[in-house]
Every structure is written in C-alpha cells, then in structure tokens.
XYZ file of C-alpha atoms in Angstrom:
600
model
C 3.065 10.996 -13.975
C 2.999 13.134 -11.144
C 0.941 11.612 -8.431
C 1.401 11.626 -4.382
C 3.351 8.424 -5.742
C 4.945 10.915 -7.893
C 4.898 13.576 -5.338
C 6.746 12.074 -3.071
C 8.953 11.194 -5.330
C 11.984 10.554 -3.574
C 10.664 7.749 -1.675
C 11.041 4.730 -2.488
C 7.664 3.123 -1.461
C 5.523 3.808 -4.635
C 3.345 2.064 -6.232
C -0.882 0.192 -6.329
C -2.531 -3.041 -6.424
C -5.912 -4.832 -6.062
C -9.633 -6.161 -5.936
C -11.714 -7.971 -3.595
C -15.323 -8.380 -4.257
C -18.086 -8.820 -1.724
C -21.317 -10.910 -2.781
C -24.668 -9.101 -2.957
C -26.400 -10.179 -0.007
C -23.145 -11.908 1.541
C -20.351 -10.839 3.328
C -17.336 -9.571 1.584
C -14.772 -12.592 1.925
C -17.224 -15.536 2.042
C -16.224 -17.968 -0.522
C -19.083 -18.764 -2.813
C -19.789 -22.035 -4.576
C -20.404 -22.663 -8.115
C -24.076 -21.673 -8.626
C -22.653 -18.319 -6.850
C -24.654 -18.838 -3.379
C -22.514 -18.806 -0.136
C -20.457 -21.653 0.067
C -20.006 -23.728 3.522
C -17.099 -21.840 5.126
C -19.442 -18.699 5.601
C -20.477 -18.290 9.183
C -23.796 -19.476 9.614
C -26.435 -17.328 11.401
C -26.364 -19.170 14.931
C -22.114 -18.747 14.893
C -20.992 -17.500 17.916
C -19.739 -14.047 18.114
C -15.565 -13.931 18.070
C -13.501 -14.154 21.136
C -12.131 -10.851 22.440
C -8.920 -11.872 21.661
C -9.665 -12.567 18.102
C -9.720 -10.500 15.367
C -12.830 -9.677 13.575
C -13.349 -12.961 11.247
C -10.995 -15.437 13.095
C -14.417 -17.295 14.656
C -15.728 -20.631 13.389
C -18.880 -21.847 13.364
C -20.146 -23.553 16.374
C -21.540 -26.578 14.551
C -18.766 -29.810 15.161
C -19.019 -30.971 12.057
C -18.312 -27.464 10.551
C -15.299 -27.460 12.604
C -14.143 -31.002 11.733
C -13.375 -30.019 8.002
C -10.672 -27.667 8.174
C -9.119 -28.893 5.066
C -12.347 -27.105 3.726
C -9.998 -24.305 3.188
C -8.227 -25.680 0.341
C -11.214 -27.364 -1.590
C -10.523 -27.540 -5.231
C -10.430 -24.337 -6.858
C -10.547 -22.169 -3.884
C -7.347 -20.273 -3.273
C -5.478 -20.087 -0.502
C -3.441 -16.901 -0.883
C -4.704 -13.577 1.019
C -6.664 -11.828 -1.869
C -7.354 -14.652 -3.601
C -10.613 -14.724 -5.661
C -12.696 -17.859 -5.057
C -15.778 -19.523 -6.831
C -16.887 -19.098 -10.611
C -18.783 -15.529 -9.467
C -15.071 -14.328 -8.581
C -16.962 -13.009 -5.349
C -15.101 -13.347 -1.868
C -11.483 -13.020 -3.031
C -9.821 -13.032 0.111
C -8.687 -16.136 1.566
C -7.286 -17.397 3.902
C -3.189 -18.544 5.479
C -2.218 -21.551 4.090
C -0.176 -22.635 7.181
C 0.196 -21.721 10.816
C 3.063 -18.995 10.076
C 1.796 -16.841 7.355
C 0.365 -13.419 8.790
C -2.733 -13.222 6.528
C -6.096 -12.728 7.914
C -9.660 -13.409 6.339
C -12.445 -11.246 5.463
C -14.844 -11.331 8.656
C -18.982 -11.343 8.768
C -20.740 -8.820 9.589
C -20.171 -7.381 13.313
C -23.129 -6.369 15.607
C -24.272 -2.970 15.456
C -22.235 -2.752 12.043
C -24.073 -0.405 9.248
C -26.016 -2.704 7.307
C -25.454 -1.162 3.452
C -21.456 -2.119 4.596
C -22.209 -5.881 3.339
C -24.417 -5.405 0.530
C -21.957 -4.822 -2.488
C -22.176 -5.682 -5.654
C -19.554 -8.245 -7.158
C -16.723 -6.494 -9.791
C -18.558 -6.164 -12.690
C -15.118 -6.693 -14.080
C -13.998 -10.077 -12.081
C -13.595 -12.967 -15.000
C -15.581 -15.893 -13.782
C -13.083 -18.464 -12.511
C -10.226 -16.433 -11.902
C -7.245 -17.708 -10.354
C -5.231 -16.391 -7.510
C -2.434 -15.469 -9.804
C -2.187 -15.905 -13.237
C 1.276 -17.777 -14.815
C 2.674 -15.966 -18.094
C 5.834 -14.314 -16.722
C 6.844 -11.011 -15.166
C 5.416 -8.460 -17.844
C 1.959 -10.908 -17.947
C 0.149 -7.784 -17.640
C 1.682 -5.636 -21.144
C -0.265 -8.399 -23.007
C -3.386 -6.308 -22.446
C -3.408 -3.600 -24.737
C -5.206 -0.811 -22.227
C -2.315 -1.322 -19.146
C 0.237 -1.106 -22.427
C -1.461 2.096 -23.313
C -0.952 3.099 -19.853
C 2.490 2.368 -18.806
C 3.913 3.794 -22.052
C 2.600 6.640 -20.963
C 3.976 5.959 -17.277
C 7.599 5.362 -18.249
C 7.450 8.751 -20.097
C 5.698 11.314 -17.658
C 7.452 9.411 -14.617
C 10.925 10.299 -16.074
C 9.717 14.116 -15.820
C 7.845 13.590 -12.578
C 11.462 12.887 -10.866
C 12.764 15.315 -13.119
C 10.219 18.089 -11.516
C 10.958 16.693 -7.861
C 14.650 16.955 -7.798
C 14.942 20.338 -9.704
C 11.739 21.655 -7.382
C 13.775 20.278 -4.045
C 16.932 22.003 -5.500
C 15.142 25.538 -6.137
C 13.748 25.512 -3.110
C 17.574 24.522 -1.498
C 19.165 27.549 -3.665
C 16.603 29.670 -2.949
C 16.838 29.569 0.686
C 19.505 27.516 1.812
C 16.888 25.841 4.397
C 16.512 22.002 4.789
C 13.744 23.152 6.523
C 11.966 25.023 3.639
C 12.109 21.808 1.142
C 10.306 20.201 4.272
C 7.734 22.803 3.933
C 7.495 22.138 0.403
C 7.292 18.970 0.418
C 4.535 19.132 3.766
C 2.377 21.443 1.991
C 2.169 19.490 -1.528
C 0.737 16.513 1.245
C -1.124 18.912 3.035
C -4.293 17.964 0.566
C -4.076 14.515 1.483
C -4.246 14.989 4.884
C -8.090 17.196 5.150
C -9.447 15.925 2.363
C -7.941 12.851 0.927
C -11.178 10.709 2.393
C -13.031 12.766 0.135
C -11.520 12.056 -2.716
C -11.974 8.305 -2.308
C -15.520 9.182 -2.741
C -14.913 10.634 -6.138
C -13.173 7.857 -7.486
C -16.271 5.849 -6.342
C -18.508 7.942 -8.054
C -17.523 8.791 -11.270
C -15.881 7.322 -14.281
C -12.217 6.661 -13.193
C -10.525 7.607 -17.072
C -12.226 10.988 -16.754
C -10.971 11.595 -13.249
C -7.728 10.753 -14.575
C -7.766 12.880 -17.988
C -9.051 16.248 -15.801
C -5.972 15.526 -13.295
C -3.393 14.656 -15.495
C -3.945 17.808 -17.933
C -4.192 19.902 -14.777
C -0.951 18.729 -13.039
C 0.813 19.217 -16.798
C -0.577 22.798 -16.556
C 0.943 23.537 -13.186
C 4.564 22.183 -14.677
C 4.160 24.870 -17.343
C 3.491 27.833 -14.868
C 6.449 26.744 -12.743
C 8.779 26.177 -16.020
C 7.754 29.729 -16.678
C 8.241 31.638 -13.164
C 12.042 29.888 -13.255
C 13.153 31.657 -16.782
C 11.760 34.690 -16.391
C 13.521 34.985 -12.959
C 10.807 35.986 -11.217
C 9.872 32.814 -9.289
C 10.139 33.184 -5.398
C 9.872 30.673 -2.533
C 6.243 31.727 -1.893
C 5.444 30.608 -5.680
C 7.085 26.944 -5.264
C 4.598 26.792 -1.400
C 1.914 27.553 -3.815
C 2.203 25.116 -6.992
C 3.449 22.211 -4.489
C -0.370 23.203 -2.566
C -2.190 22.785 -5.748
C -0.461 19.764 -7.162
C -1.346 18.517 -3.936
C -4.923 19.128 -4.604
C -5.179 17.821 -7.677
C -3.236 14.619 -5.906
C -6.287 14.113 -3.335
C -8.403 12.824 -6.093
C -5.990 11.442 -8.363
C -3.913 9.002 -6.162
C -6.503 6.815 -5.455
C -8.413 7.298 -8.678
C -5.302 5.691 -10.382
C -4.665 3.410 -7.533
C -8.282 2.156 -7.921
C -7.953 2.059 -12.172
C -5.181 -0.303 -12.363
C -7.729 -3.040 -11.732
C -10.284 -2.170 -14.290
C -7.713 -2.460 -16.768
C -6.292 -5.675 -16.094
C -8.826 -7.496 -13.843
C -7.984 -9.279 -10.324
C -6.199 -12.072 -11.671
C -3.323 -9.726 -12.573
C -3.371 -6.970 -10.073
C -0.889 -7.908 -8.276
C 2.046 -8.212 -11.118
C 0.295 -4.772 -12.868
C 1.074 -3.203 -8.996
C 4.582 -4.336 -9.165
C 5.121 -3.411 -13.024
C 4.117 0.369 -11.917
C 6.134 0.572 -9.606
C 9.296 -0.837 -12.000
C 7.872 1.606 -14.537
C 7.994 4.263 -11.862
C 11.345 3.606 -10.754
C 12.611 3.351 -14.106
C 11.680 6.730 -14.402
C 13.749 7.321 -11.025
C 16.428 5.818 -12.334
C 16.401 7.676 -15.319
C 14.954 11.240 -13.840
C 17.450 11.968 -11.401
C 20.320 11.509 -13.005
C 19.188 13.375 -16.149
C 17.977 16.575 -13.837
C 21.179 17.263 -12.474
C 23.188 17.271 -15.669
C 20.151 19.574 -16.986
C 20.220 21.554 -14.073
C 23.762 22.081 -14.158
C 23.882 22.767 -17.878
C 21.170 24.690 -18.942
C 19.134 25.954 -15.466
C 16.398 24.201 -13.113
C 13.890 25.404 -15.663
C 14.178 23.070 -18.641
C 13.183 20.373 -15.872
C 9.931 21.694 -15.536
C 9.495 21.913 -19.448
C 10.246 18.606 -20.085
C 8.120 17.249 -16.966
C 4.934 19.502 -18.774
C 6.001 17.919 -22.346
C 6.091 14.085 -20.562
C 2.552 14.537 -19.290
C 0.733 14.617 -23.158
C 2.445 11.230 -23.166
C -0.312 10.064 -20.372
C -2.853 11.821 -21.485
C -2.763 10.577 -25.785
C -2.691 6.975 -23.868
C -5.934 7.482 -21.578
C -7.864 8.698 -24.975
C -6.475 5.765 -26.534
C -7.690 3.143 -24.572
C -10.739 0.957 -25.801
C -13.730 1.429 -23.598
C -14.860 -1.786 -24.278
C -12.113 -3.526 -23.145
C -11.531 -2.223 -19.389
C -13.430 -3.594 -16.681
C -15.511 -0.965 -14.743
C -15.965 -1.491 -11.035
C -19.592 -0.470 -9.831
C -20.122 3.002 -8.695
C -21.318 4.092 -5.508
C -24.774 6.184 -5.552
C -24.355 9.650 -4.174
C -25.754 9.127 -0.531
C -25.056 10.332 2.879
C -22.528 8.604 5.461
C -20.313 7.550 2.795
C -17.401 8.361 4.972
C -18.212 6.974 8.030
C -19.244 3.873 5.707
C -15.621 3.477 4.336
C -13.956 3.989 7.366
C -16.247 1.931 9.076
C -15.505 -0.875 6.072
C -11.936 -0.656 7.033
C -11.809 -0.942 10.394
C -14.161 -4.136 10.600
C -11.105 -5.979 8.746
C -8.045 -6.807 10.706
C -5.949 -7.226 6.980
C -6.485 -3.556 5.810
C -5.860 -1.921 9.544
C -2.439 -3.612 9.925
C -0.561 -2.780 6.751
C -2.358 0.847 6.809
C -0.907 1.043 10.903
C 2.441 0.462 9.394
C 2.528 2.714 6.032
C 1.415 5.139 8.552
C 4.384 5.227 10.598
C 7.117 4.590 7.456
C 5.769 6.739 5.525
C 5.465 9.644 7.636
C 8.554 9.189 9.594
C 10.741 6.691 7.265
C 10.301 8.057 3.521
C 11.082 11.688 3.953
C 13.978 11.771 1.041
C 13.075 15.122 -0.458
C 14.681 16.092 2.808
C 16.806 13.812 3.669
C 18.865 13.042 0.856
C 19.105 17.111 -0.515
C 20.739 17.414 3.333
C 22.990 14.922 3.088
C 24.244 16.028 -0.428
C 25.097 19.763 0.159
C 26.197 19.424 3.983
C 27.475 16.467 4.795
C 29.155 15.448 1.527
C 29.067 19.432 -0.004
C 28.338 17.794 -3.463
C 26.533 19.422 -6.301
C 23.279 18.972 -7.803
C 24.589 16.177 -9.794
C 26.127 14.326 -6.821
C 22.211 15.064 -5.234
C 20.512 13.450 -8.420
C 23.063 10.304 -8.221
C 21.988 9.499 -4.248
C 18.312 9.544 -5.965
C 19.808 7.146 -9.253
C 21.017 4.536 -6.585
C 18.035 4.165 -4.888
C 16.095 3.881 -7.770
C 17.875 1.163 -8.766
C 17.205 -0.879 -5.502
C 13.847 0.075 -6.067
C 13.648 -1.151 -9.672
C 15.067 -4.374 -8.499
C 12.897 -4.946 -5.266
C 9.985 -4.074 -7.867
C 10.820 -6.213 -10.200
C 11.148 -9.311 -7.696
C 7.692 -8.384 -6.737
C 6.316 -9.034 -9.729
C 7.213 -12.584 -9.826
C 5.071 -12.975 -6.880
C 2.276 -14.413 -7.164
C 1.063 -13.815 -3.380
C 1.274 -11.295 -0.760
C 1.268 -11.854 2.967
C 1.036 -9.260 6.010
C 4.096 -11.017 7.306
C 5.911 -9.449 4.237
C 4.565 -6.073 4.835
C 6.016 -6.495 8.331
C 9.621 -7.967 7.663
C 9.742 -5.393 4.735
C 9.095 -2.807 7.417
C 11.725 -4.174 9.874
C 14.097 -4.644 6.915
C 13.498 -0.680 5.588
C 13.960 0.343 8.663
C 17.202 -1.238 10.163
C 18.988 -0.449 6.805
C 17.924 3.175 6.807
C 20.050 3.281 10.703
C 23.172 1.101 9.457
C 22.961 3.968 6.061
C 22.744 6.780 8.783
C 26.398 5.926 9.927
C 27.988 6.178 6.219
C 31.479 7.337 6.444
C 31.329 8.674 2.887
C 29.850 9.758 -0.214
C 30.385 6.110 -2.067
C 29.624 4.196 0.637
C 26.486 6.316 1.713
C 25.520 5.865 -2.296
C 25.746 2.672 -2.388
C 23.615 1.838 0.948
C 20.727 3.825 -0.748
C 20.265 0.523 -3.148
C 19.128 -1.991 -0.774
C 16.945 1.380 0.829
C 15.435 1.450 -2.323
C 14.986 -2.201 -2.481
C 13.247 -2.455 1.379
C 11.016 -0.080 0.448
C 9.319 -0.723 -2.383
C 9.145 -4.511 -1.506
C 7.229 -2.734 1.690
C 4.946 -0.600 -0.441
C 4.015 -3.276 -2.977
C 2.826 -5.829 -0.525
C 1.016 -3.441 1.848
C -0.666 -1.585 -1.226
C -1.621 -5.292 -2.982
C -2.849 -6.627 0.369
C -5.218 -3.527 0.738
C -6.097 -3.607 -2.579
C -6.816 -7.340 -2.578
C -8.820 -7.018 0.558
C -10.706 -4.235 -0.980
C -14.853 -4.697 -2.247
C -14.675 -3.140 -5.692
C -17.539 -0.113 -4.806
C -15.057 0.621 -1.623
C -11.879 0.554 -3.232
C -11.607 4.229 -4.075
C -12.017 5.061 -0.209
C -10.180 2.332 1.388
C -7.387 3.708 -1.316
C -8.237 7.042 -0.458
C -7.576 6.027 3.271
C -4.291 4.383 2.365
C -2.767 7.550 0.610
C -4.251 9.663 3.233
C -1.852 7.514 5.483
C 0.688 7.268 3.394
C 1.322 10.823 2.226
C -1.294 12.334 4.697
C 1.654 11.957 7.536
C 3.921 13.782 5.284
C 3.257 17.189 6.456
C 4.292 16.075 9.964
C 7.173 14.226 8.921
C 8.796 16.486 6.290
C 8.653 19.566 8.851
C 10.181 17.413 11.928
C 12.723 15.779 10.123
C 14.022 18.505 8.336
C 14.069 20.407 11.773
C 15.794 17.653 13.233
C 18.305 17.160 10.280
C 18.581 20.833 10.674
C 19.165 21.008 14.263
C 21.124 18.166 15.226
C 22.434 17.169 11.660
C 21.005 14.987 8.483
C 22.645 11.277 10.518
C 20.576 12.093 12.869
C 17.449 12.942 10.961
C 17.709 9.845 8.714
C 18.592 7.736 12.445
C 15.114 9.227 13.650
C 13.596 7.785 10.843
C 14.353 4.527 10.925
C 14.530 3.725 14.170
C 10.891 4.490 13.889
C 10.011 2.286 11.339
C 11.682 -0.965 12.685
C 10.120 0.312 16.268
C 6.762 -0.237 14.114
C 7.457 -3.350 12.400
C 8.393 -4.392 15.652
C 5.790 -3.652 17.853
C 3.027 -5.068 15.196
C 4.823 -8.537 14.939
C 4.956 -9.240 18.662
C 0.936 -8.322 18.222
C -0.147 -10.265 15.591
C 2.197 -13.182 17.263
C 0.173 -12.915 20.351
C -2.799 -12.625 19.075
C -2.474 -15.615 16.984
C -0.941 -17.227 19.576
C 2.392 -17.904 17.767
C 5.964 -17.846 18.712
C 9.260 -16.809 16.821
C 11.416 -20.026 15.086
C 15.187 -19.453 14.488
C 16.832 -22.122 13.106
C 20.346 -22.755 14.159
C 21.119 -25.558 11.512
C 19.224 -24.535 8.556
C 17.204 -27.520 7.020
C 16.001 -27.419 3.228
C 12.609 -26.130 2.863
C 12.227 -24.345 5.960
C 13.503 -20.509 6.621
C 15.487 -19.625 8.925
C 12.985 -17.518 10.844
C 9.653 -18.048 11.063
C 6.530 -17.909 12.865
C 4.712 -21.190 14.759
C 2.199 -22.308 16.902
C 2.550 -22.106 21.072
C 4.035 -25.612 21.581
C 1.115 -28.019 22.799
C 2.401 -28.024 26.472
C 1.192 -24.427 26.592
C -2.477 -25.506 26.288
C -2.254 -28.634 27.797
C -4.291 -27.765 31.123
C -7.212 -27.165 28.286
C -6.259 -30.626 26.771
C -6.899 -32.299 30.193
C -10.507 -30.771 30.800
C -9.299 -27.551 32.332
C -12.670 -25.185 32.061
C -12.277 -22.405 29.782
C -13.698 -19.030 30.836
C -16.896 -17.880 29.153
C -17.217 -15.664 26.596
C -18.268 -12.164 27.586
C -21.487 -11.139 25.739
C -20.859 -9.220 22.729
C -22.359 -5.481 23.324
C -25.426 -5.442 21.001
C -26.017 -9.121 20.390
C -28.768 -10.779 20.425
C -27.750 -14.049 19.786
C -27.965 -16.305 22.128
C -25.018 -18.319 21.477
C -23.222 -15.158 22.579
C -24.019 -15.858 26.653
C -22.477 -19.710 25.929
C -19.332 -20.890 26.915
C -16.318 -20.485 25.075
C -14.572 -23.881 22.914
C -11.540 -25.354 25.033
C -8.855 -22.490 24.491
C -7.184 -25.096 22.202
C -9.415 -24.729 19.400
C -8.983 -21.238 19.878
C -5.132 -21.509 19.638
C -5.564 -23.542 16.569
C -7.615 -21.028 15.002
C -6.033 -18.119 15.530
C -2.731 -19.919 14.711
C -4.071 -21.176 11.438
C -5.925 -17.267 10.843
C -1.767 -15.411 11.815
C-alpha cells in the first residue's frame, strides 16, 4: 500500500494507532461515571488555573477533600494506562500515570481564552460501552474482526510492491544519475505534499467517509505505478519523470496518510487500536522483508520495470478488500461540519495537550533528520561497500526484520507511555552512530536489525499515544499534523543528508542523523524530568521488580523548607481569567511536586 508510511519506505518508523473521545459538553479526558455525566476527577468550575510550571491539565482541584482521594485515579473500572477509555459512555479515554515514573500526561480542561467549539465533541459513535484499556486474546486479537482481516490481506499484498516500487524507484534514480543527492530530491519532493498541505488533508478525512477517501487514493496511487512501469520499458523515462510521479504520489499521500491512519479505529474500535497499530506495522514490514529482497533479484534479472508492474498489480489487492468490507460492521467516527477555522481549531486542539506536543516534538526531529534510508542506505551500498542492487535490497531485508520483530513485541503491549517514545528515541538514535562506524558490509548488515527494531518500537508508541489522545472528530487533523511532522520534515532532511553523505561521505551522513535524534530524546527527558519534578534512578545492584533505570520523585529533603511552613510564592494571574481563585496563593510547592510527579 503505498502511503507516506509506504513512501518513505525505507524507514523503519511506520505504522498508526488510536481513539480518544471527548464528552459532549465536557472536556476531552474527563472520566465520566456510569450514567455518562462527568465523574469527580473533572476540574470543577472554581479550580484554580495551573501553575506555570505545569503542563496544561496537571492542576487539581482546590477543594481538600478533592485532593485527599488520590487513589480516585484507580476507582474500579477506570483505567490507568495513557489512552485508556473510562466509564460505560467510553468518553474520556485518556488517563492518567499509574506511578511517579511513567511519562504519561492527562487530558487537561479547557484553558482561558481557548476556542470554545474545541471542547464540545461528540463521543465515538463507534466506542463499545465499557471498553477496556486493552483487550486480552493474544497478539493477532485484532484478525478476529472480519473488516481489519479484509484489510491487512490486502496490506501484506500491496506493501510487498510498495517496497518493491521504493527500492527499484531509489535505484533508477541512482543509475540514472549517479547522485545521492538526486534520490534525496526524490525522495524530498514525494514529501513535499505533506509539508503545504498535509493540515488540509486532516480536514478531509474529517469530513468525508474515510473508505471512499481510501478507494479514490488507492486506485490513483495504482495508476501512477502503471505510468512509471511504462516510461521504464519503453526507455523513455528520464529523471524529470521520476521528480514528477514521486510529486503526485505525494499528493495523493496528503490525504491518504491520515485518512488510513484515522480508519484503523473504525474498524476495530478503541479497545484494540493499539495491537491493530502494531499488526500494520508487522504487516508492513513483512512486506519489507519480503519487498526488498525480491526487487533486487527482479531488478537484476529482468529490469527495474517489472517492479513497478507488480507494485500496480498488488494495489487491486487493497482495493477488492475496501469493497469487501461490511458497512455495517465498522464503526464510523463523527464527521466534522464544513465550517471556518478548522485549522486553527486542530492545531489549537493539539497544542492545549502536553501528550500529543511531546511525541509529535520528537517524530519531528527523527523523522526528518534520523529516517532518511532512501538515502542513506542506496549510499552506503554503491560507495562504501560498491555492492549491487541486490546487496542494496539485503541492507533494506535486515532492517525489516528488526522492524518486524520490534513490531511484533509491540503488539503484546497492552499500554503505551511517552517515556517509551523517549527511550525508543534515545535507543534509535545511539544505534544509528555505533552502525555509522561499521567496518564492513556484514557487520554494517547486521547493525541495521536492531535499527529496524528502535524504530518502529519509536513509531508505534508515539503514533498510539497520539492516536489514543486523539477526540474522534479531531483525529484526522491531529493525524494530519503527525504525518505533516513526520514526513513533512522529509524534504529538509532527504536534501541535507544526501548533501552531507555526498560531501563528506555516507558515515558521516548516517552520524548526522543520529546524533540528532538521541540529542532530541535527550533534551525532552531532562524536560519532562524537570517539569515533573523527577530525577534519574540507576540501580547498581539490580533488585527484582524494579529496572535498572528509571524515573522518581525529588527526594523529600528537596521540599522540605515547604514541609516546615516555608511560604510558597503566589501564583501569577492567568492572562484572561476571570476567576478569582486565579489571584490566590499557590498550595505548599509539595503538593505541587507530588502532582506533577504523579502527572510525569
């Protein structure tokens, strides 16, 4: 299936996840009791606005006896996984950190000054009525429902000539010009789209039926494969004709990526978003697995062209499983009505919520200067290791493997948390340097499998925890955002590291890349530590049932001036309020250690 997760194919971060459902009337992320109305953890209208040094949501109310029942949090079917659903409406799915060191963060109430129509959402139409943070059944729980089987059959065939298409397009373009740079063009130009209008097409996966979306985009990428297949054996194609296909795939990417991103939901509900996430991307690194290696024997055989045919052929495979999917059986989120300020609304939507910036910060910054393997990999092949086209497709084989392992661990998860987006980050990133200083082909080959495996744990938890975090009638443009980050940076990346690579050699390129990455990781740890007032744990002599890193609370000394009676400072008045509880004092700064602790 070629998608901008298909696009950019040769990275190992691919994949989608997600639903989280505001109330009508409530804020997205309150919990809601039985008879559906808010339940007691929402913030009640006297709350005091959030300290600066809080994120958006990490306030409690100021009522004592609100804030003497913190084991409200884990009341009796109400989950305590990020992205959880709560209460029998399945509105308010994201919770909250179980303990002190997990990085997950809350949905938040609505801020001052915040557009008003950002609250007022409809609950999934879809959502069961009691559904469970994570349903049991195994790792391929989510091919018992007959639509997502429809749907990854299809997958495991068109995916297969999606990586097919990518390595024999990168190849062309390699022969064709003997340029690192010019597959960076190639590649920067099919991303192009994303980056002006992928906002917009967020919007039309919010407006209209999400099958149909798929069906028109689908049949029009499959079209596209043929015209390609047919420029190559008539020997007529040029570079200038690649530039041009890889601009309109890229258009017809804008609206599909998140359209499909947003659809995996609808087929299989909440409860099993998260393992349907992980199963696409094992289905999509199958295919990598699979595509690679089968390209460069084609391409060596019988020409580059064949790969196109057979990645035009794979794509009826998608398209006879959309038409065969039962209506009646998929869960339609609710649409958005055409109205002004949609844009501003979702961008607004996302930046109110502390758990969609950070993991959208970080795919940012991997993704645009860590996952550029079109280039990367094509450079190291033909001039560092002078292999052929075959040696090429094998360096994509191995990582696909990693990746097919990483995504099938995933999917016996039944929880994500941001500080697994992070260490996956950190992780991707440090391996990508130690692979950078390969001495050889095998060994070089063989680092590419836990590169694979880094990244696609890193793109399965960032893309569930956005997707968990998500209302339903946002979800297409907080996706849209996401892939706008995600393969939106690729037209900066793809030229710069392929000059780089160019310039000063493919180590360095690939050095470059993830030195930036684990910079990231880095630099968002040490700022979600401090602002939830947490500290790093290494333990020397490991103990059973505790890691060996982690995060914790400050020790108590660190507050205990507050502890004594120490004044704390008061809170600055919130621009806009007009709450009066906003000119009171703030709570000793040890409750507001021991919330932020609890929120990061």
């Amino acid at each position: 299936m070629s998608s901008p997760t298909g696009a950019r194919a040769t990275n190992p971060l691919n994949s989608s996840p997600g639903a989280g459902a505001g109330a009508a009337g409530t804020a997205p992320g309150a919990a809601t009791g039985p008879t559906g109305g808010q339940a007691p953890l929402a913030p009640p209208p006297d709350a005091r606005p959030a300290d600066p040094a809080e994120p958006p949501g990490s306030q409690e109310p100021d009522d004592p006896a609100e804030r003497a029942r913190p084991a409200e949090r884990a009341r009796p079917g109400e989950p305590s996984e990020p992205g959880g659903p709560s209460g029998p409406s399945g509105r308010g799915e994201r919770g909250e950190a179980s303990d002190p060191g997990e990085l997950s963060d809350p949905g938040d109430p609505a801020e001052p000054g915040e557009h008003a129509t950002a609250r007022r959402y409809e609950p999934d139409a879809g959502a069961s009525p009691a559904k469970a943070p994570a349903r049991s059944g195994g790792t391929f729980r989510s091919l018992r429902i007959r639509n997502y089987r429809l749907f990854a059959t299809g997958q495991s065939v068109s995916n297969i000539g999606t990586w097919m298409q990518r390595i024999a397009q990168d190849w062309l373009v390699l022969s064709l010009t003997g340029s690192p740079t010019a597959v960076g063009i190639t590649t920067a130009l099919q991303f192009l789209p994303m980056l002006l209008f992928g906002l917009w097409g967020g919007v039309i996966a919010d407006r209209y039926p999400k099958r149909r979306i798929l069906l028109i985009t689908q049949a029009f990428m499959g079209l596209l494969a043929v015209l390609l297949a047919v420029l190559t054996f008539s020997d007529t194609v040029r570079v200038w004709h690649v530039y041009l296909i890889a601009l309109a795939l890229g258009m017809a990417t804008v609206v599909d990526n998140p359209t499909r991103q947003a659809f995996v939901v609808e087929m299989v509900g909440p409860a099993d978003l998260p393992n349907a996430v992980s199963l696409n991307s094992a289905n999509f690194q199958m295919g990598r697995l699979v595509g690679p290696a089968v390209a460069g024997v084609l391409i060596s055989a019988v020409g580059i062209g064949w790969a196109f045919t057979v990645n035009a052929v794979s794509f009826l495979a998608v398209l006879c499983g959309l038409l065969a999917m039962r209506a009646g059986e998929l869960r339609p989120s609710p649409r958005a009505a055409r109205s002004r300020g949609q844009l501003r609304e979702g961008l607004r939507y996302v930046a109110a919520r502390p758990e969609l910036v950070w993991p959208i910060v970080l795919v940012f910054f991997v993704g645009t200067f860590g996952l550029n393997f079109p280039v990367i990999l094509a450079a190291f092949a033909s001039e560092v290791f002078h292999t052929d086209a075959g040696g090429f497709g094998l360096l994509n084989t191995a990582m696909a493997a990693g990746s097919l392992l990483g995504a099938l661990l995933a999917a016996r998860r039944s929880t994500t948390r941001l500080r697994l987006v992070v260490g996956a980050a950190l992780v991707f990133g440090l391996i990508e340097m130690a692979a950078a200083a390969a001495p050889n082909y095998l060994v070089f080959a063989i680092m590419m499998i836990p590169t694979g495996l880094a990244g696609i744990t890193f793109n399965t938890a960032a893309n569930a925890t956005v997707q968990l975090g998500s209302d339903p009638v946002m979800r297409g443009r907080v996706m849209g955002l996401y892939m706008l980050v995600f393969l939106g940076g690729t037209p900066i990346g793809s030229p710069l590291v392929g000059w780089i690579s160019e310039r000063f050699g493919p180590r360095v390129g690939l050095l470059f890349g993830g030195l930036v990455a684990a910079l990231a990781a880095a630099v968002v740890a040490v700022l979600l530590a401090r602002i939830g007032n947490l500290r790093l744990r290494v333990e020397l002599r490991p103990r059973r049932g505790r890691p060996l890193v982690s995060l914790v609370p400050r020790a108590a000394a660190a507050v205990a001036p507050e502890v004594a009676g120490t004044p704390a400072a008061a809170d600055p008045v919130v621009p806009g309020s007009t709450d009066p509880a906003a000119h009171s004092t703030a709570e000793p700064a040890v409750d507001s250690t021991r919330r932020s602790a609890t929120r990061y």
